[in-house]
Amino acid sequence: NMAELLKIKSEVEEFKKEYFYRNSQAEENRQREYQAANRIQSWFRASKVRAYLSHLHKKAIIIQRIWRGFTARARFRQMVKAAYFIMKMNFYEEMAVRIQKRWRGFFVRKYIHNYYARKSYLEGLSRKNELVRMELAELEELQKRERDCVEMVKEQTAKVYQAHRLHHLLSTKQCPGVFNSPFRPAPHEMELLLRQVKYQAPARRKRVIILQSVILIIKDPQHPLLVPLDMALDESRDPLKLLLKKNDIIKTWQTALLGATAQSRLVSVFQ
């Protein structure tokens, strides 16, 4: 027994040495093992979290897919309903336009633009146009006659003025004048006019007053001096008749011009 006790005591010393050695080895490897354990735990936890997040992501995708499909189908149904409603409204509007067009055409043709009323209106309008055209033609003819009368008055006034200026060319018993050729069957118009007027010195103011008086006479259509001119326009173109008629006209205009000359003298006296 003592031997065993001694053996045990010797083994205790060895056990202590072994224990101390192993504790020192464990102390040396503790930090490295701790870091390795932390790394293993972090990897495991990360794997676990990633797996959980992947699971959540898949479930979220499924939920979103179902919800988006539901909302898209609902929106598509609304779009189909709206398109169908618009199509029906377009059809109804087109049919309403056709009905209104037919009805308005019938109403307008029957009550507003009646064919027979329009025909009678156009016939009356054509008759009125013909009357207006006739009146315009008469007015044009009247204006033309007035212009011819004014031109004739101007021509006669110029001839009278020229006769006053050329009074020295009047024929005498001894010597025939320029306008009284012995080869003519009848005296010239200027010769007759020279016989009826008297010589007057040229005066510009008197001539202007005479022309103004003649124009005042022309403006009055009822003046008796215009009647011979109007009659002369309607006469035939026979030279002898025209010559006789012009002699009467010359006498009438001589009276008018003498009155205008007297008026001009009175005006010059009062001025």
GROMACS .gro file of C-alpha atoms in nm:
model
  271
    1ASN     CA    1   0.000   0.000   0.000
    2MET     CA    2   0.281   0.234   0.076
    3ALA     CA    3   0.421   0.166  -0.263
    4GLU     CA    4   0.098   0.255  -0.425
    5LEU     CA    5   0.078   0.569  -0.213
    6LEU     CA    6   0.427   0.672  -0.321
    7LYS     CA    7   0.337   0.594  -0.678
    8ILE     CA    8   0.026   0.807  -0.649
    9LYS     CA    9   0.225   1.096  -0.499
   10SER     CA   10   0.473   1.078  -0.784
   11GLU     CA   11   0.186   1.074  -1.034
   12VAL     CA   12   0.027   1.376  -0.863
   13GLU     CA   13   0.333   1.580  -0.933
   14GLU     CA   14   0.328   1.472  -1.294
   15PHE     CA   15  -0.044   1.542  -1.305
   16LYS     CA   16   0.015   1.893  -1.175
   17LYS     CA   17   0.281   1.952  -1.435
   18GLU     CA   18   0.056   1.817  -1.707
   19TYR     CA   19  -0.233   2.028  -1.580
   20PHE     CA   20  -0.018   2.339  -1.572
   21TYR     CA   21   0.115   2.264  -1.920
   22ARG     CA   22  -0.228   2.209  -2.061
   23ASN     CA   23  -0.365   2.523  -1.896
   24SER     CA   24  -0.081   2.724  -2.042
   25GLN     CA   25  -0.151   2.572  -2.385
   26ALA     CA   26  -0.521   2.645  -2.349
   27GLU     CA   27  -0.444   3.002  -2.239
   28GLU     CA   28  -0.226   3.048  -2.541
   29ASN     CA   29  -0.497   2.913  -2.782
   30ARG     CA   30  -0.793   3.082  -2.609
   31GLN     CA   31  -0.781   3.411  -2.813
   32ARG     CA   32  -0.745   3.232  -3.144
   33GLU     CA   33  -1.024   2.991  -3.058
   34TYR     CA   34  -1.242   3.283  -2.947
   35GLN     CA   35  -1.186   3.463  -3.278
   36ALA     CA   36  -1.256   3.141  -3.466
   37ALA     CA   37  -1.574   3.087  -3.266
   38ASN     CA   38  -1.682   3.447  -3.333
   39ARG     CA   39  -1.617   3.400  -3.702
   40ILE     CA   40  -1.812   3.075  -3.711
   41GLN     CA   41  -2.099   3.227  -3.516
   42SER     CA   42  -2.107   3.540  -3.736
   43TRP     CA   43  -2.104   3.330  -4.052
   44PHE     CA   44  -2.379   3.105  -3.918
   45ARG     CA   45  -2.590   3.397  -3.804
   46ALA     CA   46  -2.533   3.578  -4.135
   47SER     CA   47  -2.631   3.265  -4.326
   48LYS     CA   48  -2.938   3.231  -4.109
   49VAL     CA   49  -3.033   3.599  -4.157
   50ARG     CA   50  -2.967   3.582  -4.531
   51ALA     CA   51  -3.180   3.273  -4.560
   52TYR     CA   52  -3.456   3.445  -4.362
   53LEU     CA   53  -3.429   3.761  -4.575
   54SER     CA   54  -3.435   3.552  -4.892
   55HIS     CA   55  -3.745   3.378  -4.762
   56LEU     CA   56  -3.906   3.716  -4.684
   57HIS     CA   57  -3.804   3.852  -5.026
   58LYS     CA   58  -3.960   3.553  -5.202
   59LYS     CA   59  -4.279   3.589  -5.001
   60ALA     CA   60  -4.286   3.967  -5.069
   61ILE     CA   61  -4.241   3.899  -5.441
   62ILE     CA   62  -4.532   3.656  -5.432
   63ILE     CA   63  -4.751   3.907  -5.246
   64GLN     CA   64  -4.654   4.193  -5.481
   65ARG     CA   65  -4.713   3.975  -5.786
   66ILE     CA   66  -5.058   3.878  -5.667
   67TRP     CA   67  -5.146   4.238  -5.571
   68ARG     CA   68  -5.012   4.388  -5.893
   69GLY     CA   69  -5.196   4.129  -6.100
   70PHE     CA   70  -5.516   4.206  -5.911
   71THR     CA   71  -5.479   4.585  -5.953
   72ALA     CA   72  -5.380   4.549  -6.321
   73ARG     CA   73  -5.683   4.330  -6.392
   74ALA     CA   74  -5.908   4.578  -6.211
   75ARG     CA   75  -5.758   4.871  -6.405
   76PHE     CA   76  -5.791   4.681  -6.731
   77ARG     CA   77  -6.157   4.608  -6.653
   78GLN     CA   78  -6.210   4.981  -6.591
   79MET     CA   79  -6.036   5.066  -6.919
   80VAL     CA   80  -6.250   4.814  -7.105
   81LYS     CA   81  -6.565   4.959  -6.947
   82ALA     CA   82  -6.457   5.315  -7.037
   83ALA     CA   83  -6.370   5.214  -7.395
   84TYR     CA   84  -6.702   5.034  -7.432
   85PHE     CA   85  -6.887   5.335  -7.291
   86ILE     CA   86  -6.704   5.571  -7.529
   87MET     CA   87  -6.779   5.340  -7.821
   88LYS     CA   88  -7.149   5.334  -7.730
   89MET     CA   89  -7.158   5.712  -7.687
   90ASN     CA   90  -6.988   5.764  -8.024
   91PHE     CA   91  -7.240   5.531  -8.186
   92TYR     CA   92  -7.531   5.711  -8.015
   93GLU     CA   93  -7.392   6.053  -8.116
   94GLU     CA   94  -7.346   5.943  -8.477
   95MET     CA   95  -7.700   5.811  -8.490
   96ALA     CA   96  -7.830   6.130  -8.323
   97VAL     CA   97  -7.642   6.342  -8.579
   98ARG     CA   98  -7.795   6.144  -8.864
   99ILE     CA   99  -8.145   6.178  -8.719
  100GLN     CA  100  -8.098   6.551  -8.653
  101LYS     CA  101  -7.958   6.601  -9.002
  102ARG     CA  102  -8.255   6.433  -9.163
  103TRP     CA  103  -8.503   6.618  -8.943
  104ARG     CA  104  -8.339   6.959  -8.986
  105GLY     CA  105  -8.318   6.910  -9.362
  106PHE     CA  106  -8.687   6.822  -9.374
  107PHE     CA  107  -8.783   7.114  -9.145
  108VAL     CA  108  -8.571   7.368  -9.334
  109ARG     CA  109  -8.695   7.252  -9.674
  110LYS     CA  110  -9.057   7.260  -9.563
  111TYR     CA  111  -9.084   7.563  -9.333
  112ILE     CA  112  -8.780   7.789  -9.383
  113HIS     CA  113  -8.640   7.760  -9.737
  114ASN     CA  114  -8.949   7.669  -9.930
  115TYR     CA  115  -8.870   7.590 -10.293
  116TYR     CA  116  -9.172   7.767 -10.436
  117ALA     CA  117  -9.127   8.070 -10.211
  118ARG     CA  118  -8.762   8.086 -10.313
  119LYS     CA  119  -8.860   8.052 -10.678
  120SER     CA  120  -9.114   8.335 -10.654
  121TYR     CA  121  -8.859   8.547 -10.466
  122LEU     CA  122  -8.597   8.493 -10.737
  123GLU     CA  123  -8.851   8.574 -11.008
  124GLY     CA  124  -8.945   8.897 -10.830
  125LEU     CA  125  -8.577   8.975 -10.782
  126SER     CA  126  -8.509   8.922 -11.153
  127ARG     CA  127  -8.801   9.153 -11.243
  128LYS     CA  128  -8.673   9.414 -11.002
  129ASN     CA  129  -8.325   9.379 -11.150
  130GLU     CA  130  -8.467   9.437 -11.497
  131LEU     CA  131  -8.649   9.749 -11.376
  132VAL     CA  132  -8.334   9.878 -11.208
  133ARG     CA  133  -8.132   9.809 -11.522
  134MET     CA  134  -8.388   9.996 -11.731
  135GLU     CA  135  -8.382  10.290 -11.488
  136LEU     CA  136  -8.003  10.290 -11.491
  137ALA     CA  137  -8.004  10.282 -11.871
  138GLU     CA  138  -8.244  10.578 -11.876
  139LEU     CA  139  -8.028  10.760 -11.624
  140GLU     CA  140  -7.719  10.689 -11.832
  141GLU     CA  141  -7.895  10.817 -12.144
  142LEU     CA  142  -8.005  11.129 -11.957
  143GLN     CA  143  -7.653  11.190 -11.827
  144LYS     CA  144  -7.516  11.135 -12.176
  145ARG     CA  145  -7.761  11.389 -12.317
  146GLU     CA  146  -7.664  11.632 -12.043
  147ARG     CA  147  -7.296  11.583 -12.124
  148ASP     CA  148  -7.368  11.633 -12.494
  149CYS     CA  149  -7.567  11.945 -12.408
  150VAL     CA  150  -7.282  12.079 -12.195
  151GLU     CA  151  -7.032  12.005 -12.471
  152MET     CA  152  -7.256  12.180 -12.724
  153VAL     CA  153  -7.293  12.479 -12.492
  154LYS     CA  154  -6.916  12.495 -12.449
  155GLU     CA  155  -6.870  12.466 -12.824
  156GLN     CA  156  -7.124  12.743 -12.893
  157THR     CA  157  -6.966  12.961 -12.622
  158ALA     CA  158  -6.624  12.908 -12.776
  159LYS     CA  159  -6.763  12.990 -13.121
  160VAL     CA  160  -6.927  13.307 -12.992
  161TYR     CA  161  -6.606  13.409 -12.818
  162GLN     CA  162  -6.410  13.332 -13.134
  163ALA     CA  163  -6.661  13.534 -13.336
  164HIS     CA  164  -6.603  13.830 -13.104
  165ARG     CA  165  -6.229  13.792 -13.151
  166LEU     CA  166  -6.251  13.737 -13.531
  167HIS     CA  167  -6.508  14.006 -13.601
  168HIS     CA  168  -6.261  14.181 -13.832
  169LEU     CA  169  -6.298  13.886 -14.077
  170LEU     CA  170  -6.661  13.978 -14.147
  171SER     CA  171  -6.755  14.014 -14.515
  172THR     CA  172  -6.842  14.349 -14.664
  173LYS     CA  173  -7.021  14.452 -14.980
  174GLN     CA  174  -6.694  14.520 -15.155
  175CYS     CA  175  -6.478  14.234 -15.023
  176PRO     CA  176  -6.602  13.889 -14.917
  177GLY     CA  177  -6.457  13.757 -14.594
  178VAL     CA  178  -6.259  13.443 -14.530
  179PHE     CA  179  -6.568  13.247 -14.427
  180ASN     CA  180  -6.784  13.373 -14.719
  181SER     CA  181  -6.639  13.194 -15.018
  182PRO     CA  182  -6.813  13.260 -15.352
  183PHE     CA  183  -6.784  12.889 -15.430
  184ARG     CA  184  -7.010  12.785 -15.140
  185PRO     CA  185  -7.385  12.746 -15.200
  186ALA     CA  186  -7.461  12.901 -14.861
  187PRO     CA  187  -7.264  13.118 -14.620
  188HIS     CA  188  -7.047  12.949 -14.361
  189GLU     CA  189  -7.173  12.912 -14.005
  190MET     CA  190  -6.899  13.140 -13.874
  191GLU     CA  191  -6.998  13.403 -14.129
  192LEU     CA  192  -7.355  13.402 -14.000
  193LEU     CA  193  -7.226  13.420 -13.645
  194LEU     CA  194  -6.997  13.713 -13.731
  195ARG     CA  195  -7.294  13.901 -13.878
  196GLN     CA  196  -7.494  13.866 -13.556
  197VAL     CA  197  -7.230  13.956 -13.296
  198LYS     CA  198  -7.044  14.279 -13.235
  199TYR     CA  199  -6.678  14.323 -13.183
  200GLN     CA  200  -6.563  14.341 -12.821
  201ALA     CA  201  -6.219  14.383 -12.678
  202PRO     CA  202  -6.090  14.065 -12.513
  203ALA     CA  203  -6.139  14.073 -12.139
  204ARG     CA  204  -6.050  13.768 -11.936
  205ARG     CA  205  -6.267  13.859 -11.637
  206LYS     CA  206  -6.572  13.920 -11.854
  207ARG     CA  207  -6.525  13.586 -12.027
  208VAL     CA  208  -6.502  13.407 -11.693
  209ILE     CA  209  -6.823  13.575 -11.574
  210ILE     CA  210  -6.997  13.489 -11.903
  211LEU     CA  211  -6.893  13.125 -11.872
  212GLN     CA  212  -7.015  13.119 -11.513
  213SER     CA  213  -7.351  13.258 -11.624
  214VAL     CA  214  -7.374  12.998 -11.900
  215ILE     CA  215  -7.294  12.721 -11.652
  216LEU     CA  216  -7.566  12.850 -11.417
  217ILE     CA  217  -7.810  12.838 -11.709
  218ILE     CA  218  -7.701  12.482 -11.792
  219LYS     CA  219  -7.753  12.363 -11.436
  220ASP     CA  220  -8.123  12.457 -11.457
  221PRO     CA  221  -8.291  12.182 -11.670
  222GLN     CA  222  -8.614  12.388 -11.699
  223HIS     CA  223  -8.443  12.697 -11.840
  224PRO     CA  224  -8.600  12.807 -12.174
  225LEU     CA  225  -8.258  12.852 -12.334
  226LEU     CA  226  -8.194  12.478 -12.318
  227VAL     CA  227  -8.505  12.386 -12.515
  228PRO     CA  228  -8.366  12.482 -12.858
  229LEU     CA  229  -8.048  12.286 -12.787
  230ASP     CA  230  -8.245  11.977 -12.693
  231MET     CA  231  -8.455  12.016 -13.005
  232ALA     CA  232  -8.143  12.066 -13.214
  233LEU     CA  233  -8.002  11.735 -13.088
  234ASP     CA  234  -8.312  11.551 -13.208
  235GLU     CA  235  -8.319  11.713 -13.555
  236SER     CA  236  -8.203  11.537 -13.868
  237ARG     CA  237  -7.857  11.587 -14.013
  238ASP     CA  238  -7.972  11.789 -14.315
  239PRO     CA  239  -7.718  12.077 -14.361
  240LEU     CA  240  -7.979  12.341 -14.450
  241LYS     CA  241  -8.205  12.249 -14.159
  242LEU     CA  242  -7.910  12.242 -13.923
  243LEU     CA  243  -7.794  12.580 -14.049
  244LEU     CA  244  -8.138  12.735 -13.994
  245LYS     CA  245  -8.169  12.574 -13.655
  246LYS     CA  246  -7.821  12.694 -13.557
  247ASN     CA  247  -7.914  13.046 -13.658
  248ASP     CA  248  -8.205  13.034 -13.415
  249ILE     CA  249  -7.977  12.890 -13.149
  250ILE     CA  250  -7.722  13.164 -13.213
  251LYS     CA  251  -7.986  13.432 -13.167
  252THR     CA  252  -8.104  13.275 -12.843
  253TRP     CA  253  -7.752  13.240 -12.710
  254GLN     CA  254  -7.666  13.591 -12.823
  255THR     CA  255  -7.947  13.719 -12.603
  256ALA     CA  256  -7.820  13.509 -12.313
  257LEU     CA  257  -7.462  13.622 -12.365
  258LEU     CA  258  -7.567  13.988 -12.389
  259GLY     CA  259  -7.746  13.945 -12.056
  260ALA     CA  260  -7.437  13.782 -11.908
  261THR     CA  261  -7.221  14.063 -12.048
  262ALA     CA  262  -7.448  14.324 -11.891
  263GLN     CA  263  -7.430  14.135 -11.564
  264SER     CA  264  -7.050  14.130 -11.584
  265ARG     CA  265  -7.047  14.506 -11.649
  266LEU     CA  266  -7.266  14.566 -11.346
  267VAL     CA  267  -7.036  14.349 -11.138
  268SER     CA  268  -6.731  14.540 -11.262
  269VAL     CA  269  -6.904  14.875 -11.186
  270PHE     CA  270  -6.996  14.773 -10.832
  271GLN     CA  271  -6.649  14.635 -10.772
   0.00000   0.00000   0.00000
